[in-house]
XYZ file of C-alpha atoms in Angstrom:
596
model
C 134.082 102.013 96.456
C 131.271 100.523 98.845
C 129.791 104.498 98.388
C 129.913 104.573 94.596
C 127.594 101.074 94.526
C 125.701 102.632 96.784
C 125.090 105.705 95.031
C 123.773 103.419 92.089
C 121.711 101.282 93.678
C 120.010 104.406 94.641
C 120.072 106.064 91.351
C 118.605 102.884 89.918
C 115.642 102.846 92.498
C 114.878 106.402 91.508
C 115.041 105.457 87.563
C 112.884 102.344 88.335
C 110.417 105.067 89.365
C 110.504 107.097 87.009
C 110.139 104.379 84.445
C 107.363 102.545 86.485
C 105.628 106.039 87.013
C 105.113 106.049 91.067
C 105.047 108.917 91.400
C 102.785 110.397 88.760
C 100.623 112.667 90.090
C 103.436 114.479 92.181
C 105.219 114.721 88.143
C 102.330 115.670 86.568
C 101.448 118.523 89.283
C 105.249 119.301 89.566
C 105.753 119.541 85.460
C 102.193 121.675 85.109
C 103.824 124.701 86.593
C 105.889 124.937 83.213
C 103.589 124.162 80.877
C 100.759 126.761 81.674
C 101.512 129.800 80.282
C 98.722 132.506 80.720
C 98.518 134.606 78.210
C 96.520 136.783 75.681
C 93.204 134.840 73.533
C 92.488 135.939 70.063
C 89.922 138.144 70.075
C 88.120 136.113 66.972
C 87.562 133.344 69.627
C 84.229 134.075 71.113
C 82.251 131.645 73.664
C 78.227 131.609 73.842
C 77.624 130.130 77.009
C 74.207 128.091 77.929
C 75.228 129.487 81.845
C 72.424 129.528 84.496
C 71.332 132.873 83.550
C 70.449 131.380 79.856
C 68.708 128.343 81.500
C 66.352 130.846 83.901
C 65.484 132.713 80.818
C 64.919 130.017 78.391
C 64.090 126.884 80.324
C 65.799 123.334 81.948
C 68.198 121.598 79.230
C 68.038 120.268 76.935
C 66.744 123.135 74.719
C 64.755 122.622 71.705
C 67.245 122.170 68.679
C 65.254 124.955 66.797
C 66.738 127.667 69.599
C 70.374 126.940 68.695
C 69.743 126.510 64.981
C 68.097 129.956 64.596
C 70.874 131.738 66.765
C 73.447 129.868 64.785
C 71.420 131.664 61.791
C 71.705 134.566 63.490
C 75.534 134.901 63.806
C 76.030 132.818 60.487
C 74.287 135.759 58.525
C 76.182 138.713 60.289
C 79.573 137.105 59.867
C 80.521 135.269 61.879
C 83.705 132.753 60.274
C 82.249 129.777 61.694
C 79.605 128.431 64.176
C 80.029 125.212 66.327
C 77.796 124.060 69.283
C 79.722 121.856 71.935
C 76.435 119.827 71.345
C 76.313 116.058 70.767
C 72.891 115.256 68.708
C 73.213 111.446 68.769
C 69.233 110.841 68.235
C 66.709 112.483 66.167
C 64.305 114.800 68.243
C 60.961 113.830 69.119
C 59.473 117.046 67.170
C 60.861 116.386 63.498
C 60.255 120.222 63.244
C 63.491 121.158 65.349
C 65.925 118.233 63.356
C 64.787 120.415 60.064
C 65.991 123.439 61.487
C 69.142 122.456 62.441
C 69.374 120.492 59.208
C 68.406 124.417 57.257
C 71.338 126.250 58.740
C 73.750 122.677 58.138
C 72.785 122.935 54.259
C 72.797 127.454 54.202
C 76.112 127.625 55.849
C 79.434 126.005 54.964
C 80.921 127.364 58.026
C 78.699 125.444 60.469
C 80.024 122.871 62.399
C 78.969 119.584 64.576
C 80.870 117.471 66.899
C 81.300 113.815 66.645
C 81.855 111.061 69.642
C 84.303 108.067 69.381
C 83.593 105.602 71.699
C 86.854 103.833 72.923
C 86.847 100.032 74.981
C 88.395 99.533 77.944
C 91.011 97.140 76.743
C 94.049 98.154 74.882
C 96.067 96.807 71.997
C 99.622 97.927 71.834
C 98.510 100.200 74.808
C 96.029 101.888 72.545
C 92.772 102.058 73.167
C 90.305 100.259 70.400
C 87.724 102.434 68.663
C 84.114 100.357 69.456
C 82.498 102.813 67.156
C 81.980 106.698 65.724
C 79.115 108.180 67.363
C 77.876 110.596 64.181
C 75.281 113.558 64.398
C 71.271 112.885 63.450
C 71.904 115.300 61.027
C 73.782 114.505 57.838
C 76.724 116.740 57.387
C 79.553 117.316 54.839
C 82.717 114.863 56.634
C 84.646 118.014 56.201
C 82.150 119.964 58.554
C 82.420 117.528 61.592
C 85.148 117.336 64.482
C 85.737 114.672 66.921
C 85.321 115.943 71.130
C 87.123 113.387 72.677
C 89.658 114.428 75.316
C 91.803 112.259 77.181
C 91.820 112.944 81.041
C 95.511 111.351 82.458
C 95.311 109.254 85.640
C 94.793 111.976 87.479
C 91.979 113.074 85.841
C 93.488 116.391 84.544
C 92.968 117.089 80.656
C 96.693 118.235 79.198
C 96.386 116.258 75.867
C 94.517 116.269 72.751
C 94.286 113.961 69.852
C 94.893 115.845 66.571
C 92.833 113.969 64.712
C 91.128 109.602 65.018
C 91.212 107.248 62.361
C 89.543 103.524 61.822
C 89.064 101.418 59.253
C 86.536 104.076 57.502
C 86.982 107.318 59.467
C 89.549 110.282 59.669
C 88.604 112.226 61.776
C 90.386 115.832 63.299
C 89.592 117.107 65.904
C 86.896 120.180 66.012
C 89.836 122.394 67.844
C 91.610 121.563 64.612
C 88.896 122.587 62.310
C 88.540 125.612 63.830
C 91.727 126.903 64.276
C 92.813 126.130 60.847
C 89.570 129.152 59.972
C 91.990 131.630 61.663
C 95.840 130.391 60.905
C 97.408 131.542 57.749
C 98.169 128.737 54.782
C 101.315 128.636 55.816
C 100.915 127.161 59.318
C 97.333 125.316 59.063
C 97.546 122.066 60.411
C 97.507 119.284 57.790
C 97.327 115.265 58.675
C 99.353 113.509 56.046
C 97.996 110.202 54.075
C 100.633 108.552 56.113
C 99.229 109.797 59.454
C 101.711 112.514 60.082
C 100.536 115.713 61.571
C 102.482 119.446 59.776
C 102.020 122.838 61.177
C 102.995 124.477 57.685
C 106.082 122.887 56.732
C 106.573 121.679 60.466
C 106.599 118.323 61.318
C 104.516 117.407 64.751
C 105.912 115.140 67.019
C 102.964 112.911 68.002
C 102.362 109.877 70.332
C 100.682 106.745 68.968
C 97.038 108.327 69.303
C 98.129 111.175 67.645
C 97.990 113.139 70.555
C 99.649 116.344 71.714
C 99.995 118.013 75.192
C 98.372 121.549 75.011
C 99.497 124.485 76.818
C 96.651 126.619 78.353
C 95.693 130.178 78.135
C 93.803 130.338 80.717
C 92.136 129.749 84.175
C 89.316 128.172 85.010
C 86.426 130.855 85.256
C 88.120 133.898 84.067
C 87.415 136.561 81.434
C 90.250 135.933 79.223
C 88.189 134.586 76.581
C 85.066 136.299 75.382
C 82.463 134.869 77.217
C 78.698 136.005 76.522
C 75.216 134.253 77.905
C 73.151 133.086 74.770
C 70.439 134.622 76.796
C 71.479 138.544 75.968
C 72.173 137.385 71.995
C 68.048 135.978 71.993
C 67.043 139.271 73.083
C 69.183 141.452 71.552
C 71.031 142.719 74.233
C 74.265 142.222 71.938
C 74.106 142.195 68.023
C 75.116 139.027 66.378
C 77.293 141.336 64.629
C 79.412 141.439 67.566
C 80.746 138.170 66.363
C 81.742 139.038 62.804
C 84.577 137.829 61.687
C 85.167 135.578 64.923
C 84.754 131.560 65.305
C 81.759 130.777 67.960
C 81.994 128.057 70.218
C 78.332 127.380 71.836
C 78.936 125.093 74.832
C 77.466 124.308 78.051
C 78.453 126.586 81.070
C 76.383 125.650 83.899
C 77.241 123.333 86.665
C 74.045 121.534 86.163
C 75.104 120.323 82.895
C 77.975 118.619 84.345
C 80.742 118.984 81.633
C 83.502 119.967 83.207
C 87.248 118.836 83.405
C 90.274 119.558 85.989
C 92.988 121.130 83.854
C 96.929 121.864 84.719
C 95.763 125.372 86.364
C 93.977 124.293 88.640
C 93.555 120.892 90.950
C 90.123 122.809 92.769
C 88.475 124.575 90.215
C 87.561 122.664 86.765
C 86.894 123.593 84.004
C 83.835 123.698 81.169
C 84.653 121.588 78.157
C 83.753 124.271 75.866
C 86.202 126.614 77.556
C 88.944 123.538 76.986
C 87.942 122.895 73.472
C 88.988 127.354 72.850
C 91.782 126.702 74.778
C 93.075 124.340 72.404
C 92.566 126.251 69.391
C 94.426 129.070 71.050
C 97.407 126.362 71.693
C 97.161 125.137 67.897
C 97.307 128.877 67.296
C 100.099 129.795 68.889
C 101.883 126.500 68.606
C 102.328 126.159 72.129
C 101.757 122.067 71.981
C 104.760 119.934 73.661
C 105.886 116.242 74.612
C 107.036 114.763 77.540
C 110.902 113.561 77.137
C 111.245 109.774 76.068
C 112.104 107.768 78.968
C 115.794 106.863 77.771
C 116.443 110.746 77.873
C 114.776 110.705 81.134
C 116.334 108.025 82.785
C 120.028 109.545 81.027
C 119.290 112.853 83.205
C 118.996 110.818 86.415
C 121.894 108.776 85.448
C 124.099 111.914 84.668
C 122.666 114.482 86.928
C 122.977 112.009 89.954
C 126.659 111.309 89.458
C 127.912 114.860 88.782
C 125.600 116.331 92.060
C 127.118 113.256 93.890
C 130.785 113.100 93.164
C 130.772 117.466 93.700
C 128.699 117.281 97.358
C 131.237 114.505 98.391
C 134.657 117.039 97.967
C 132.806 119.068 100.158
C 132.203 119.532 103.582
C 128.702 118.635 104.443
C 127.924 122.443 105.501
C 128.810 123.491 101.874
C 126.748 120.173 100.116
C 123.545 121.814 100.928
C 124.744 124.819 98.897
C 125.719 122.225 96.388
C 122.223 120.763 96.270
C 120.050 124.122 96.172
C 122.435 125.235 93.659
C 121.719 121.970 91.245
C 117.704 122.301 92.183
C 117.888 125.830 91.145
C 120.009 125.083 87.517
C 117.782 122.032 86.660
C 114.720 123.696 87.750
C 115.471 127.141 84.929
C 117.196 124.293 82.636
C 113.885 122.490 82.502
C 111.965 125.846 81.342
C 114.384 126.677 78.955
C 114.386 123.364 77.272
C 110.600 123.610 77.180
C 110.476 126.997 75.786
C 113.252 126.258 73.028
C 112.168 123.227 71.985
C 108.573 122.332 73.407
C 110.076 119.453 74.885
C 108.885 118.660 78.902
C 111.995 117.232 80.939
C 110.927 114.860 83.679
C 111.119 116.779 87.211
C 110.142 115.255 90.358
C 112.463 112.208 89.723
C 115.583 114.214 89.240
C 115.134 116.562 92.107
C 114.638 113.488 94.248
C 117.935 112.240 92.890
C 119.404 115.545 93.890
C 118.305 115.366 97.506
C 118.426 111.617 97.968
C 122.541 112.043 97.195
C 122.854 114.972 99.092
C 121.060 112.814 102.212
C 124.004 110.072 101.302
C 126.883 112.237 100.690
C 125.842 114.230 104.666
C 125.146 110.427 106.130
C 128.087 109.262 105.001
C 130.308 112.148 105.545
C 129.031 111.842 108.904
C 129.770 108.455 109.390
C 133.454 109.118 107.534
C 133.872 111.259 110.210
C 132.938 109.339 113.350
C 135.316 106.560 111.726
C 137.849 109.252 111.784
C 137.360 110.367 114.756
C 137.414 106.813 116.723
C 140.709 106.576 114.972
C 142.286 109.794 116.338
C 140.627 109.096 119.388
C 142.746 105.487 119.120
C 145.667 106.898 118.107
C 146.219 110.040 120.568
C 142.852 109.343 123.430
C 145.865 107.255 126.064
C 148.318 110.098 125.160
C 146.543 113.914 125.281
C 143.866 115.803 126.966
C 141.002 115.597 125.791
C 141.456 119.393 124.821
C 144.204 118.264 122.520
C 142.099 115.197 121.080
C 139.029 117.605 120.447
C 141.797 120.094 118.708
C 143.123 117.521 116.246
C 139.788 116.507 115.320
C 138.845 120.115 114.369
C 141.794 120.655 112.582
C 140.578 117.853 109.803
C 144.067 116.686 109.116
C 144.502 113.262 107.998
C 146.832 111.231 110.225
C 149.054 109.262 108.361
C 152.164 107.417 108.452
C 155.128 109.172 108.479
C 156.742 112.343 110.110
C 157.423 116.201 109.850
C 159.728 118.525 111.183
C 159.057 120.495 113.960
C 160.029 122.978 117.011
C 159.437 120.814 120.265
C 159.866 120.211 123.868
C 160.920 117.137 124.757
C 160.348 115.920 128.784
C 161.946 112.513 130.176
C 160.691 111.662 134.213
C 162.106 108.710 135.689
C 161.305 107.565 138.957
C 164.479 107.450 140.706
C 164.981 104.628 143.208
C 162.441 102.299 141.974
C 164.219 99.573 140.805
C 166.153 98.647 144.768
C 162.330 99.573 146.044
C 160.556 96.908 143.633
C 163.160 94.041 145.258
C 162.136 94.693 148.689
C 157.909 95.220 148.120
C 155.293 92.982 147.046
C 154.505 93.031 143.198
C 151.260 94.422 143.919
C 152.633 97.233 145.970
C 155.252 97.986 143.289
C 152.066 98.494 141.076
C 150.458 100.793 143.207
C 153.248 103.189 144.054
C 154.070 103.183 140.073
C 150.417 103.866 138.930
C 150.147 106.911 141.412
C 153.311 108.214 139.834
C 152.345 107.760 136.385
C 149.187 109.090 137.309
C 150.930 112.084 138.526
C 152.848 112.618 135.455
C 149.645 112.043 132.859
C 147.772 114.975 135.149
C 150.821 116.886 134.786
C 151.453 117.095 131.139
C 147.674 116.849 130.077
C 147.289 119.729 132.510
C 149.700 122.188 129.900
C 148.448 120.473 126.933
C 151.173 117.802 126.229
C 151.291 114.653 124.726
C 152.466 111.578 126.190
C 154.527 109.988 123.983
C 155.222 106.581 125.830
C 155.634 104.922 129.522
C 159.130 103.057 129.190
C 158.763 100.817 132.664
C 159.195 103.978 135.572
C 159.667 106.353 132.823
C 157.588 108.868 130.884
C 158.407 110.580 127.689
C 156.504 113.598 126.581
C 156.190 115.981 124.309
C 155.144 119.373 123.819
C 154.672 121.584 120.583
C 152.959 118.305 118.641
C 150.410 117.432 117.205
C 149.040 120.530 118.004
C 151.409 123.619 117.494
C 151.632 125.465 120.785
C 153.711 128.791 120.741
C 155.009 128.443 124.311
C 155.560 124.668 124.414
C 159.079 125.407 126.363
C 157.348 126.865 129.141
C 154.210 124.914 129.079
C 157.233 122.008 129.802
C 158.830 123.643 132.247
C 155.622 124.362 134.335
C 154.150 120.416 133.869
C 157.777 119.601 135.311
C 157.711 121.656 138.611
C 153.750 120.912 139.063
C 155.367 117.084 139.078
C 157.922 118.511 141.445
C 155.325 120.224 143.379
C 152.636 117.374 144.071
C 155.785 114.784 144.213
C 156.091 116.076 147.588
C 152.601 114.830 148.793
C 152.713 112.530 147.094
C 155.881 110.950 149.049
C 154.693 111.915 152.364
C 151.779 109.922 151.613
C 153.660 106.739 150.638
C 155.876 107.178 153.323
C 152.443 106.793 155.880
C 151.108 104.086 154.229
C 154.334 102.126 152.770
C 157.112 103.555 154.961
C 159.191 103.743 151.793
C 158.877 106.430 148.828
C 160.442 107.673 145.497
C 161.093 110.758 143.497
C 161.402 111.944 139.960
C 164.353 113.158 137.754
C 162.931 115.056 134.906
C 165.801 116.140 131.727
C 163.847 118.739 129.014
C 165.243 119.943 126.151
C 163.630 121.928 123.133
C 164.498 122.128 119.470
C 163.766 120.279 115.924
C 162.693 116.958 116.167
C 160.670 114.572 113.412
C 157.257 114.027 114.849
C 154.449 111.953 113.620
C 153.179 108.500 113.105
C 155.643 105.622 113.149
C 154.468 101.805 112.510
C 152.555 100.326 110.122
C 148.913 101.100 108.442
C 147.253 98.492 111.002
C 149.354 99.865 114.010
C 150.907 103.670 114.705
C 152.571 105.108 117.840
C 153.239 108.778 117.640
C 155.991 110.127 118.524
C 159.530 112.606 118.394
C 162.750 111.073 116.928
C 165.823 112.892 116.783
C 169.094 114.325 118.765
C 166.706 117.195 120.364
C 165.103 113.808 121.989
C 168.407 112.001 122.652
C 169.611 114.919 124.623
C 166.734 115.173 126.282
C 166.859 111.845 127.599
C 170.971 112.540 128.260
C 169.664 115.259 130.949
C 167.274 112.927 132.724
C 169.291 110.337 133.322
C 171.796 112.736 134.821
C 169.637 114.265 137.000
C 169.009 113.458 140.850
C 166.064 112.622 142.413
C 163.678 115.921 142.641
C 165.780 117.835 140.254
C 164.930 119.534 136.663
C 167.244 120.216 133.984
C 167.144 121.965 131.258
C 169.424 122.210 128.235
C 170.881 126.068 126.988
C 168.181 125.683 123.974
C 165.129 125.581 126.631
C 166.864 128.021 129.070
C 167.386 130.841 126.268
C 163.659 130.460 125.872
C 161.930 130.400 129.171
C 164.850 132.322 131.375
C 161.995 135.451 131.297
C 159.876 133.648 132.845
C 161.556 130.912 135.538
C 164.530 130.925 138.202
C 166.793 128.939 136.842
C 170.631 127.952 138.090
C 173.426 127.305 135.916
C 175.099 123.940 136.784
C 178.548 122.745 135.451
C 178.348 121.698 131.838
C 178.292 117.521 131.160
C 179.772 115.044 128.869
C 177.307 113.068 127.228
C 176.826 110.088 124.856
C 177.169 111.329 121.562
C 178.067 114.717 121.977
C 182.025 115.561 121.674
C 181.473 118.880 123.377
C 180.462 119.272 127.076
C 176.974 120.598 127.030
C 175.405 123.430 129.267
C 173.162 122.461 131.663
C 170.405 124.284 134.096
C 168.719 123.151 136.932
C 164.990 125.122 137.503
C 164.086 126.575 140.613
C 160.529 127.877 140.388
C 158.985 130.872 138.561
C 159.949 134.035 139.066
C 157.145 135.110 140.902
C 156.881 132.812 143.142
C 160.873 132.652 144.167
């Protein structure tokens, strides 16, 4: 449960985010790689550029108003559809001469346009910015012959939005990209702004912010050839016939670095580009209605939400190997679900904030996973760590098995040592002799079944009980028994030579095995489990080492039948025991076979 808060508290940081905007620029960049979609200009959109070549030529800017007013004549009379200079005339010229020649082609040619300027304050009302006032051309104009130029740079200084059209209390305003591109669209998708300030592509209803504003998708790059570009300098001397441009909508605009207009756009973060080539780029967009919003920020903040939990609760039923699968696998769907959304239904999904959502879980899910695991692993390590090898500890770890209470059925080897003669020794020693002589035994036994992989079940006072077959499954376990016994056997002998020198008095083992089916698991409570064998295979067991004598191994028929290929082993008269109503076979073991 602690996880799941955890997951939302970080889920909620990330939508915080996202609603707060922190990371915009890394969105905006992230998001741009949809929305630009290079692709063919309409041929009928032609640029005249006032480029460096134009300014050599001609002379420094600005240019006498006469210049563009008689090349504006000049296309105007060959055909061109319509004529607008990316020129704001805000004053009248100092020669009078040049205002009436621009003022000639304004009243000879319905199809010539001028720009307007809205200038906007710095404080907001109902976060929009407040119109100060309409900056209108010198020369008078019919209202339906002027565009607004305004563009709106985001934070991060990139242009991806323009406003369809700007109203006050006595202006409405379209923009000039609007103007124009309505020359080349067909009745049925020309952009109209409704007296209730809604925006139609035909029959098509816009979705627009409060500004009116649309994101625009762009064509092209900044500096390439895709739209017909040509220096005003080879139209003045007749390098190319104004004729070229029947039939097509000019834009005249500055395109010179020198004339410093020129705006980062969402293809490129290094290279801008020149207004005029923006203002073309937008008609193409309003052409081919590629024009899109950004996703409210309740459907944002719902993809988070949803996208969080489902990555979340699949990464944590898998392993943490697989969760990075998990992870690329949710990066990759969102990432093509975000394009197709777009493309359907020109709608932007937000993208940096979800993909952090992915990869913040799948950090979780692995951290805590890990931590699950090191948990688990203290707990084995609890539970079997005074009992197995390591080996055996390292085994049940890998095997990923949850230990829990309760027992299965299984094919085992039980082992019983007890120390015989201890208890007359322990009256005549002192206590802390008693302790020593019993540790080294113990210690003798513990090397001895670790050494074949066995598990000590318990110490019961000079006893050991033992078990082998469980947890781990072990093919041989009989004779992995029968070889921990005789190494006892074996390194009893030093062991009572030793205590003989340094005590005068010694000990030795009687060891009873016996294998068959047996419950084994954990036994106790959920605070406190002991593992170990319950059944008549371990009663028997038991049975044989308390009847045998000091140094001696027996074995029951069941272990015999199953290691006599590989040990000497003697056949001893059969036994009562308690519980049994038939005598039961007994064996004592010698040695292995190759070394007897």
């Amino acid at each position: 449960m602690k996880r799941i808060y955890a997951v939302i508290v970080i889920i909620l940081v990330i939508a915080s985010m996202y609603y707060n905007e922190v990371l915009y620029n890394a969105e905006r960049s992230m998001t741009d790689r949809v929305t630009n979609e290079p692709r063919v200009v309409d041929s009928r959109i032609k640029i005249l550029a006032i480029d460096d070549e134009s300014l050599a030529k001609i002379g420094k800017w600005p240019w006498p108003r006469n210049i563009v007013a008689e090349l504006s004549d000049k296309l105007l009379a060959n055909g061109a559809l319509a004529v607008w200079p990316d020129i704001y005339y805000s004053d009248k010229s100092q020669n009078p001469a040049e205002d009436k020649a621009l003022a000639d082609v304004v009243a000879k040619y319905p199809n010539f346009y001028l720009p307007v300027y809205f200038d906007f304050q710095t404080r907001k009302v109902n976060d929009q910015a407040v119109i100060e006032r309409m900056g209108k051309p010198v020369i008078p104009i019919d209202p339906k012959r002027i565009g607004h130029i305004n563009v709106i740079p985001d934070d991060d200084r990139v242009v991806r939005k323009v406003m369809l059209g700007i109203s006050d209390k006595e202006n409405r305003v379209p923009a000039i990209s609007v103007q124009l591109a309505n020359l080349l669209l067909p009745e049925n998708r020309k952009l109209v702004w409704t007296e209730d300030n809604r925006w139609l592509r035909g029959n098509t209803l816009l979705s627009t912010g409060s500004q009116n504003e649309v994101c625009f998708s762009y064509a092209t790059k900044p500096l390439d050839k895709s739209i017909e570009t040509i220096s005003i300098e080879k139209v003045l001397n007749g390098e190319i016939n104004p004729a070229h441009f029947t039939g097509s909508v000019v834009l005249i605009g500055p395109y010179a670095l020198g004339l410093d207009d020129m705006y980062y756009t969402p293809a490129s973060k290094v290279l801008k580009m020149y207004g005029v080539a923006i203002h073309a780029n937008i008609i193409q967009s309003l052409l081919d209605g590629k024009f899109y919003q950004r996703a409210s920020q309740p459907v944002g903040l719902l993809i988070i939400l949803v996208l969080g939990l489902l990555a979340y609760l699949i990464m944590e039923r898998v392993r943490a190997k697989w969760s990075i699968l998990i992870m690329v696998a949710f990066l990759v769907i969102y990432t093509v679900a975000e394009a197709v959304v777009f493309k359907v239904s020109n709608s932007l999904l937000p993208y940096i904030y979800p993909v952090l959502t992915i990869i913040a879980l799948y950090i979780f899910s692995v951290v805590s996973q890990y931590l699950k695991e090191r948990k688990e692993r203290g707990r084995v390590t609890g539970i079997f760590g005074r009992y197995v090898s390591k080996a055996v500890v390292q085994e049940i770890l890998s095997s990923k098995e949850e230990i829990k209470v309760g027992g299965v059925r299984k094919d085992i080897t039980l082992m019983f040592v007890d120390i015989r003669g201890f208890t007359p020794l322990s009256e005549k020693m002192e206590p802390e002799d008693i302790i020593n002589i019993l540790n080294e035994y113990l210690d003798l036994c513990s090397r001895a079944v670790f050494a074949y992989e066995g598990t000590i079940d318990k110490f019961i006072g000079d006893g050991v009980m033992s078990i082998f077959g469980a947890p781990i499954e072990q093919n041989d376990h009989p004779v992995r028994a029968v070889r921990a016994a005789l190494q006892m056997q074996r390194e009893s002998g030093k062991l009572v030579e030793d205590l003989l020198a340094r005590y005068g008095r010694s000990v030795s083992f009687g060891i009873g095995l016996n294998s068959g089916p047996a419950v084994v698991g954990n036994i106790g409570s959920h605070e406190r489990l002991d593992y170990t064998a319950i059944g008549d295979t371990v009663n028997l067991a038991a049975r044989l080492e308390s009847n045998a004598k000091p140094g001696q191994i027996l074995i029951s028929k069941e272990t015999y039948e199953r290691i006599k290929g590989s040990f000497k082993v003697t056949a001893l008269d059969a036994i009562k025991v308690k519980g049994k109503e038939q005598l039961v076979e007994i064996y004592q073991v010698e040695g292995e076979l190759e070394d007897t």
